[in-house]
Short mmCIF file of N, CA, C and O in Angstrom, two decimals:
data_model
loop_
_atom_site.label_atom_id
_atom_site.label_comp_id
_atom_site.label_asym_id
_atom_site.label_seq_id
_atom_site.Cartn_x
_atom_site.Cartn_y
_atom_site.Cartn_z
N MET A 21 49.64 161.65 84.53
CA MET A 21 49.96 162.28 85.80
C MET A 21 51.42 162.71 85.84
O MET A 21 51.72 163.84 86.22
N ASN A 22 52.33 161.81 85.44
CA ASN A 22 53.76 162.15 85.45
C ASN A 22 54.06 163.28 84.48
O ASN A 22 54.89 164.14 84.77
N LYS A 23 53.40 163.28 83.35
CA LYS A 23 53.62 164.34 82.36
C LYS A 23 53.16 165.68 82.93
O LYS A 23 53.81 166.70 82.76
N THR A 24 52.03 165.66 83.61
CA THR A 24 51.51 166.88 84.23
C THR A 24 52.46 167.38 85.31
O THR A 24 52.75 168.57 85.39
N LEU A 25 52.96 166.48 86.12
CA LEU A 25 53.90 166.84 87.18
C LEU A 25 55.18 167.41 86.59
O LEU A 25 55.70 168.43 87.07
N LEU A 26 55.68 166.80 85.55
CA LEU A 26 56.89 167.27 84.90
C LEU A 26 56.69 168.66 84.30
O LEU A 26 57.52 169.55 84.46
N THR A 27 55.55 168.85 83.65
CA THR A 27 55.24 170.16 83.07
C THR A 27 55.11 171.21 84.17
O THR A 27 55.66 172.32 84.04
N LEU A 28 54.44 170.87 85.24
CA LEU A 28 54.30 171.80 86.36
C LEU A 28 55.66 172.14 86.95
O LEU A 28 55.94 173.30 87.25
N ALA A 29 56.50 171.15 87.11
CA ALA A 29 57.84 171.38 87.64
C ALA A 29 58.63 172.31 86.73
O ALA A 29 59.29 173.24 87.19
N PHE A 30 58.55 172.08 85.45
CA PHE A 30 59.27 172.90 84.48
C PHE A 30 58.79 174.35 84.54
O PHE A 30 59.59 175.28 84.59
N VAL A 31 57.49 174.53 84.55
CA VAL A 31 56.92 175.88 84.58
C VAL A 31 57.29 176.59 85.88
O VAL A 31 57.52 177.79 85.90
N THR A 32 57.37 175.84 86.96
CA THR A 32 57.72 176.42 88.25
C THR A 32 59.19 176.78 88.32
O THR A 32 59.55 177.85 88.81
N ILE A 33 60.04 175.92 87.82
CA ILE A 33 61.48 176.12 87.98
C ILE A 33 62.07 177.08 86.95
O ILE A 33 62.93 177.88 87.29
N PHE A 34 61.63 177.03 85.73
CA PHE A 34 62.33 177.79 84.69
C PHE A 34 62.48 179.27 84.99
O PHE A 34 63.56 179.82 84.82
N PRO A 35 61.43 179.97 85.43
CA PRO A 35 61.62 181.39 85.68
C PRO A 35 62.68 181.68 86.73
O PRO A 35 63.24 182.77 86.77
N LEU A 36 62.98 180.70 87.56
CA LEU A 36 63.95 180.91 88.62
C LEU A 36 65.37 180.54 88.21
O LEU A 36 66.32 180.89 88.90
N THR A 37 65.53 179.86 87.10
CA THR A 37 66.86 179.40 86.73
C THR A 37 67.81 180.54 86.44
O THR A 37 68.99 180.45 86.77
N ALA A 38 67.32 181.57 85.84
CA ALA A 38 68.20 182.70 85.53
C ALA A 38 68.75 183.34 86.79
O ALA A 38 69.89 183.75 86.85
N ALA A 39 67.94 183.39 87.82
CA ALA A 39 68.39 183.98 89.08
C ALA A 39 69.35 183.06 89.81
O ALA A 39 70.16 183.52 90.61
N ALA A 40 69.28 181.79 89.52
CA ALA A 40 70.10 180.83 90.26
C ALA A 40 71.53 180.73 89.74
O ALA A 40 72.39 180.23 90.44
N PHE A 41 71.78 181.20 88.55
CA PHE A 41 73.11 181.10 87.97
C PHE A 41 73.70 182.50 87.86
O PHE A 41 73.36 183.25 86.95
N PRO A 42 74.61 182.87 88.77
CA PRO A 42 75.11 184.23 88.84
C PRO A 42 75.70 184.77 87.54
O PRO A 42 75.62 185.95 87.28
N GLY A 43 76.31 183.94 86.71
CA GLY A 43 76.91 184.43 85.48
C GLY A 43 75.94 184.53 84.32
O GLY A 43 76.28 184.98 83.25
N ALA A 44 74.72 184.11 84.53
CA ALA A 44 73.73 184.08 83.45
C ALA A 44 73.26 185.48 83.09
O ALA A 44 73.38 186.41 83.85
N GLN A 45 72.71 185.60 81.90
CA GLN A 45 72.20 186.88 81.41
C GLN A 45 70.70 186.95 81.55
O GLN A 45 70.03 187.52 80.73
N GLY A 46 70.16 186.37 82.58
CA GLY A 46 68.72 186.36 82.77
C GLY A 46 68.25 187.54 83.59
O GLY A 46 69.04 188.35 84.05
N PRO A 47 66.94 187.64 83.79
CA PRO A 47 66.37 188.78 84.50
C PRO A 47 66.89 188.98 85.91
O PRO A 47 66.88 190.08 86.41
N GLY A 48 67.34 187.92 86.57
CA GLY A 48 67.82 188.06 87.93
C GLY A 48 69.31 188.30 88.04
O GLY A 48 69.82 188.51 89.13
N SER A 49 70.03 188.25 86.94
CA SER A 49 71.48 188.36 87.01
C SER A 49 71.93 189.80 87.22
O SER A 49 71.24 190.75 86.88
N GLU A 50 73.13 189.94 87.78
CA GLU A 50 73.68 191.27 88.01
C GLU A 50 73.92 191.98 86.68
O GLU A 50 73.77 193.20 86.60
N ASP A 51 74.30 191.22 85.64
CA ASP A 51 74.52 191.83 84.33
C ASP A 51 73.25 192.46 83.79
O ASP A 51 73.29 193.44 83.08
N HIS A 52 72.13 191.86 84.14
CA HIS A 52 70.85 192.39 83.70
C HIS A 52 70.39 193.54 84.60
O HIS A 52 69.76 194.48 84.14
N GLN A 53 70.72 193.45 85.87
CA GLN A 53 70.26 194.44 86.83
C GLN A 53 70.94 195.80 86.64
O GLN A 53 70.29 196.83 86.81
N GLN A 54 72.21 195.81 86.31
CA GLN A 54 72.93 197.08 86.24
C GLN A 54 72.34 198.04 85.21
O GLN A 54 72.09 199.19 85.54
N PRO A 55 72.08 197.61 83.98
CA PRO A 55 71.44 198.53 83.03
C PRO A 55 70.06 198.98 83.52
O PRO A 55 69.66 200.12 83.30
N ARG A 56 69.36 198.08 84.18
CA ARG A 56 68.04 198.41 84.72
C ARG A 56 68.16 199.50 85.79
O ARG A 56 67.39 200.46 85.80
N ILE A 57 69.14 199.36 86.66
CA ILE A 57 69.36 200.35 87.71
C ILE A 57 69.77 201.69 87.09
O ILE A 57 69.28 202.74 87.50
N GLU A 58 70.64 201.64 86.09
CA GLU A 58 71.06 202.88 85.43
C GLU A 58 69.88 203.57 84.74
O GLU A 58 69.74 204.79 84.80
N ARG A 59 69.03 202.78 84.10
CA ARG A 59 67.86 203.34 83.44
C ARG A 59 66.92 203.99 84.46
O ARG A 59 66.43 205.11 84.26
N LEU A 60 66.69 203.29 85.58
CA LEU A 60 65.85 203.86 86.63
C LEU A 60 66.48 205.12 87.22
O LEU A 60 65.78 206.09 87.52
N THR A 61 67.79 205.11 87.37
CA THR A 61 68.49 206.27 87.91
C THR A 61 68.27 207.49 87.02
O THR A 61 67.97 208.58 87.51
N GLN A 62 68.37 207.29 85.72
CA GLN A 62 68.15 208.40 84.77
C GLN A 62 66.70 208.82 84.72
O GLN A 62 66.38 210.00 84.83
N GLU A 63 65.81 207.85 84.51
CA GLU A 63 64.40 208.18 84.31
C GLU A 63 63.74 208.75 85.57
O GLU A 63 62.85 209.59 85.47
N LEU A 64 64.17 208.28 86.73
CA LEU A 64 63.56 208.73 87.98
C LEU A 64 64.42 209.76 88.70
O LEU A 64 64.04 210.24 89.76
N GLN A 65 65.58 210.04 88.13
CA GLN A 65 66.54 210.99 88.71
C GLN A 65 66.83 210.61 90.17
O GLN A 65 66.67 211.41 91.09
N LEU A 66 67.27 209.37 90.35
CA LEU A 66 67.58 208.89 91.69
C LEU A 66 68.85 209.54 92.23
O LEU A 66 69.79 209.80 91.48
N THR A 67 68.85 209.79 93.53
CA THR A 67 70.07 210.27 94.18
C THR A 67 71.00 209.06 94.36
O THR A 67 70.58 207.90 94.20
N GLU A 68 72.24 209.31 94.72
CA GLU A 68 73.18 208.21 94.96
C GLU A 68 72.67 207.33 96.11
O GLU A 68 72.81 206.11 96.06
N GLU A 69 72.09 207.95 97.11
CA GLU A 69 71.55 207.19 98.23
C GLU A 69 70.41 206.28 97.77
O GLU A 69 70.36 205.09 98.12
N GLN A 70 69.50 206.82 96.96
CA GLN A 70 68.39 206.02 96.44
C GLN A 70 68.90 204.90 95.54
O GLN A 70 68.41 203.78 95.60
N LYS A 71 69.88 205.23 94.71
CA LYS A 71 70.44 204.23 93.81
C LYS A 71 71.02 203.06 94.61
O LYS A 71 70.79 201.89 94.27
N GLY A 72 71.72 203.35 95.68
CA GLY A 72 72.28 202.30 96.53
C GLY A 72 71.19 201.44 97.15
O GLY A 72 71.32 200.21 97.24
N LYS A 73 70.12 202.07 97.57
CA LYS A 73 69.01 201.32 98.17
C LYS A 73 68.31 200.45 97.13
O LYS A 73 67.91 199.32 97.42
N VAL A 74 68.16 200.98 95.91
CA VAL A 74 67.54 200.21 94.83
C VAL A 74 68.41 198.99 94.51
O VAL A 74 67.91 197.88 94.34
N GLU A 75 69.72 199.20 94.44
CA GLU A 75 70.63 198.08 94.19
C GLU A 75 70.49 197.01 95.27
O GLU A 75 70.47 195.82 94.97
N ALA A 76 70.38 197.44 96.53
CA ALA A 76 70.24 196.49 97.64
C ALA A 76 68.93 195.71 97.53
O ALA A 76 68.89 194.51 97.81
N ILE A 77 67.87 196.38 97.12
CA ILE A 77 66.57 195.73 96.95
C ILE A 77 66.65 194.66 95.87
O ILE A 77 66.18 193.53 96.05
N PHE A 78 67.26 195.00 94.73
CA PHE A 78 67.38 194.03 93.64
C PHE A 78 68.29 192.86 94.04
O PHE A 78 68.03 191.71 93.68
N LYS A 79 69.34 193.14 94.80
CA LYS A 79 70.23 192.07 95.27
C LYS A 79 69.47 191.13 96.21
O LYS A 79 69.60 189.91 96.11
N GLU A 80 68.68 191.71 97.10
CA GLU A 80 67.88 190.90 98.01
C GLU A 80 66.89 190.03 97.23
O GLU A 80 66.72 188.84 97.53
N GLN A 81 66.28 190.60 96.22
CA GLN A 81 65.34 189.84 95.38
C GLN A 81 66.07 188.69 94.69
O GLN A 81 65.58 187.57 94.65
N GLN A 82 67.26 188.96 94.16
CA GLN A 82 68.03 187.93 93.48
C GLN A 82 68.37 186.80 94.46
O GLN A 82 68.26 185.62 94.11
N ASP A 83 68.77 187.14 95.67
CA ASP A 83 69.11 186.13 96.67
C ASP A 83 67.90 185.28 97.03
O ASP A 83 68.00 184.06 97.20
N LYS A 84 66.73 185.91 97.14
CA LYS A 84 65.51 185.17 97.46
C LYS A 84 65.13 184.22 96.33
O LYS A 84 64.71 183.08 96.58
N PHE A 85 65.26 184.69 95.09
CA PHE A 85 64.96 183.82 93.95
C PHE A 85 65.90 182.62 93.92
O PHE A 85 65.48 181.50 93.66
N LYS A 86 67.16 182.87 94.21
CA LYS A 86 68.14 181.78 94.21
C LYS A 86 67.79 180.75 95.28
O LYS A 86 67.81 179.55 95.03
N ALA A 87 67.46 181.23 96.48
CA ALA A 87 67.11 180.32 97.57
C ALA A 87 65.84 179.53 97.24
O ALA A 87 65.76 178.33 97.49
N LEU A 88 64.86 180.20 96.65
CA LEU A 88 63.62 179.53 96.27
C LEU A 88 63.89 178.47 95.20
O LEU A 88 63.35 177.37 95.24
N HIS A 89 64.74 178.81 94.25
CA HIS A 89 65.09 177.85 93.20
C HIS A 89 65.75 176.61 93.81
O HIS A 89 65.40 175.48 93.45
N GLU A 90 66.69 176.82 94.70
CA GLU A 90 67.38 175.70 95.32
C GLU A 90 66.41 174.83 96.14
O GLU A 90 66.48 173.60 96.09
N GLU A 91 65.50 175.47 96.85
CA GLU A 91 64.51 174.74 97.64
C GLU A 91 63.60 173.92 96.72
O GLU A 91 63.32 172.75 96.97
N THR A 92 63.15 174.54 95.64
CA THR A 92 62.26 173.86 94.68
C THR A 92 62.97 172.68 94.05
O THR A 92 62.41 171.59 93.93
N HIS A 93 64.22 172.89 93.66
CA HIS A 93 64.99 171.81 93.03
C HIS A 93 65.18 170.65 94.02
O HIS A 93 65.06 169.47 93.64
N SER A 94 65.44 170.97 95.26
CA SER A 94 65.60 169.95 96.29
C SER A 94 64.31 169.15 96.48
O SER A 94 64.33 167.91 96.57
N LYS A 95 63.19 169.85 96.54
CA LYS A 95 61.90 169.17 96.71
C LYS A 95 61.58 168.30 95.51
O LYS A 95 61.06 167.19 95.65
N LEU A 96 61.89 168.79 94.31
CA LEU A 96 61.64 167.99 93.12
C LEU A 96 62.52 166.75 93.11
O LEU A 96 62.10 165.68 92.66
N GLY A 97 63.74 166.90 93.60
CA GLY A 97 64.65 165.76 93.68
C GLY A 97 64.09 164.64 94.54
O GLY A 97 64.37 163.47 94.32
N ALA A 98 63.29 165.01 95.53
CA ALA A 98 62.69 164.01 96.41
C ALA A 98 61.45 163.37 95.78
O ALA A 98 61.03 162.29 96.19
N VAL A 99 60.87 164.03 94.78
CA VAL A 99 59.63 163.53 94.16
C VAL A 99 59.90 162.82 92.84
O VAL A 99 59.33 161.76 92.57
N LEU A 100 60.75 163.40 92.01
CA LEU A 100 60.98 162.86 90.67
C LEU A 100 62.03 161.76 90.69
O LEU A 100 62.93 161.76 91.55
N THR A 101 61.94 160.88 89.72
CA THR A 101 62.95 159.84 89.55
C THR A 101 64.19 160.47 88.92
O THR A 101 64.11 161.56 88.32
N PRO A 102 65.33 159.78 89.00
CA PRO A 102 66.53 160.32 88.34
C PRO A 102 66.32 160.55 86.83
O PRO A 102 66.82 161.53 86.28
N GLU A 103 65.56 159.67 86.20
CA GLU A 103 65.29 159.84 84.77
C GLU A 103 64.46 161.09 84.52
O GLU A 103 64.70 161.83 83.56
N GLN A 104 63.49 161.32 85.39
CA GLN A 104 62.65 162.52 85.24
C GLN A 104 63.47 163.79 85.49
O GLN A 104 63.29 164.80 84.78
N LEU A 105 64.37 163.76 86.44
CA LEU A 105 65.23 164.92 86.68
C LEU A 105 66.12 165.19 85.48
O LEU A 105 66.34 166.35 85.11
N THR A 106 66.62 164.14 84.86
CA THR A 106 67.44 164.30 83.66
C THR A 106 66.63 164.93 82.54
O THR A 106 67.10 165.84 81.86
N LYS A 107 65.40 164.45 82.36
CA LYS A 107 64.53 165.03 81.34
C LYS A 107 64.21 166.49 81.65
O LYS A 107 64.17 167.33 80.75
N LEU A 108 63.98 166.78 82.92
CA LEU A 108 63.70 168.16 83.32
C LEU A 108 64.88 169.07 83.00
O LEU A 108 64.70 170.16 82.46
N ASP A 109 66.08 168.62 83.30
CA ASP A 109 67.28 169.40 82.97
C ASP A 109 67.39 169.64 81.46
O ASP A 109 67.73 170.73 81.02
N ALA A 110 67.08 168.60 80.67
CA ALA A 110 67.12 168.74 79.22
C ALA A 110 66.08 169.75 78.73
O ALA A 110 66.35 170.57 77.85
N LEU A 111 64.89 169.70 79.32
CA LEU A 111 63.85 170.66 78.95
C LEU A 111 64.28 172.09 79.29
O LEU A 111 64.04 173.02 78.51
N LYS A 112 64.91 172.27 80.45
CA LYS A 112 65.37 173.60 80.84
C LYS A 112 66.42 174.12 79.85
O LYS A 112 66.37 175.27 79.44
N LYS A 113 67.36 173.24 79.47
CA LYS A 113 68.39 173.65 78.50
C LYS A 113 67.76 174.00 77.16
O LYS A 113 68.15 174.97 76.52
N GLN A 114 66.79 173.21 76.73
CA GLN A 114 66.11 173.47 75.47
C GLN A 114 65.38 174.81 75.53
O GLN A 114 65.47 175.61 74.60
N HIS A 115 64.69 175.05 76.60
CA HIS A 115 63.94 176.30 76.73
C HIS A 115 64.88 177.49 76.82
O HIS A 115 64.62 178.54 76.25
N ARG A 116 65.99 177.32 77.54
CA ARG A 116 66.98 178.39 77.65
C ARG A 116 67.56 178.72 76.27
O ARG A 116 67.74 179.89 75.93
N GLY A 117 67.84 177.70 75.47
CA GLY A 117 68.34 177.92 74.11
C GLY A 117 67.33 178.63 73.24
O GLY A 117 67.66 179.53 72.47
N HIS A 118 66.07 178.25 73.38
CA HIS A 118 64.99 178.90 72.63
C HIS A 118 64.90 180.36 73.03
O HIS A 118 64.76 181.25 72.19
N TRP A 119 65.01 180.64 74.33
CA TRP A 119 64.93 182.02 74.82
C TRP A 119 66.10 182.85 74.29
O TRP A 119 65.92 183.99 73.87
N LYS A 120 67.29 182.26 74.28
CA LYS A 120 68.46 182.98 73.76
C LYS A 120 68.29 183.29 72.28
O LYS A 120 68.65 184.36 71.82
N ASN A 121 67.73 182.35 71.53
CA ASN A 121 67.50 182.58 70.10
C ASN A 121 66.49 183.71 69.89
O ASN A 121 66.70 184.57 69.03
N LYS A 122 65.42 183.71 70.66
CA LYS A 122 64.42 184.77 70.55
C LYS A 122 65.03 186.12 70.92
O LYS A 122 64.78 187.13 70.27
N LYS A 123 65.85 186.12 71.95
CA LYS A 123 66.50 187.37 72.39
C LYS A 123 67.44 187.88 71.30
O LYS A 123 67.49 189.07 71.02
N GLY A 124 68.17 186.96 70.68
CA GLY A 124 69.08 187.34 69.60
C GLY A 124 68.35 187.90 68.38
O GLY A 124 68.79 188.84 67.76
N GLN A 125 67.20 187.31 68.07
CA GLN A 125 66.41 187.79 66.95
C GLN A 125 65.84 189.17 67.24
O GLN A 125 65.80 190.03 66.37
N ALA A 126 65.42 189.40 68.46
CA ALA A 126 64.85 190.70 68.83
C ALA A 126 65.90 191.80 68.74
O ALA A 126 65.61 192.91 68.33
N LYS A 127 67.15 191.48 69.10
CA LYS A 127 68.22 192.48 69.02
C LYS A 127 68.57 192.84 67.57
O LYS A 127 68.94 193.96 67.28
N SER A 128 68.45 191.85 66.68
CA SER A 128 68.81 192.09 65.29
C SER A 128 67.73 192.85 64.51
O SER A 128 67.99 193.34 63.43
N GLU A 129 66.55 192.92 65.08
CA GLU A 129 65.44 193.59 64.37
C GLU A 129 65.42 195.07 64.60
O GLU A 129 65.95 195.70 65.36
#
């Protein structure tokens, strides 16, 4: 049961971690959003007004992800033991490292 809960918590939290850390290079970060916005601007021929609105939409999405992550982490803190939270943090770091390695390999190919 605890293993299932820990796995569920990990699967729930990990996609949100990138959005929760503003300096991170994850899908929710501003560093990731800017090239995406530029690509959309070119491919869709967005006007400056549209580009501004798209930026606002992505910023709102990032803020919502961050709030959801914080809420989820708070709820897990009330359910999991301190040892389980420590293990969860270690799993997140391990998964983040694995993701960075995969991303690095994809760039080199």
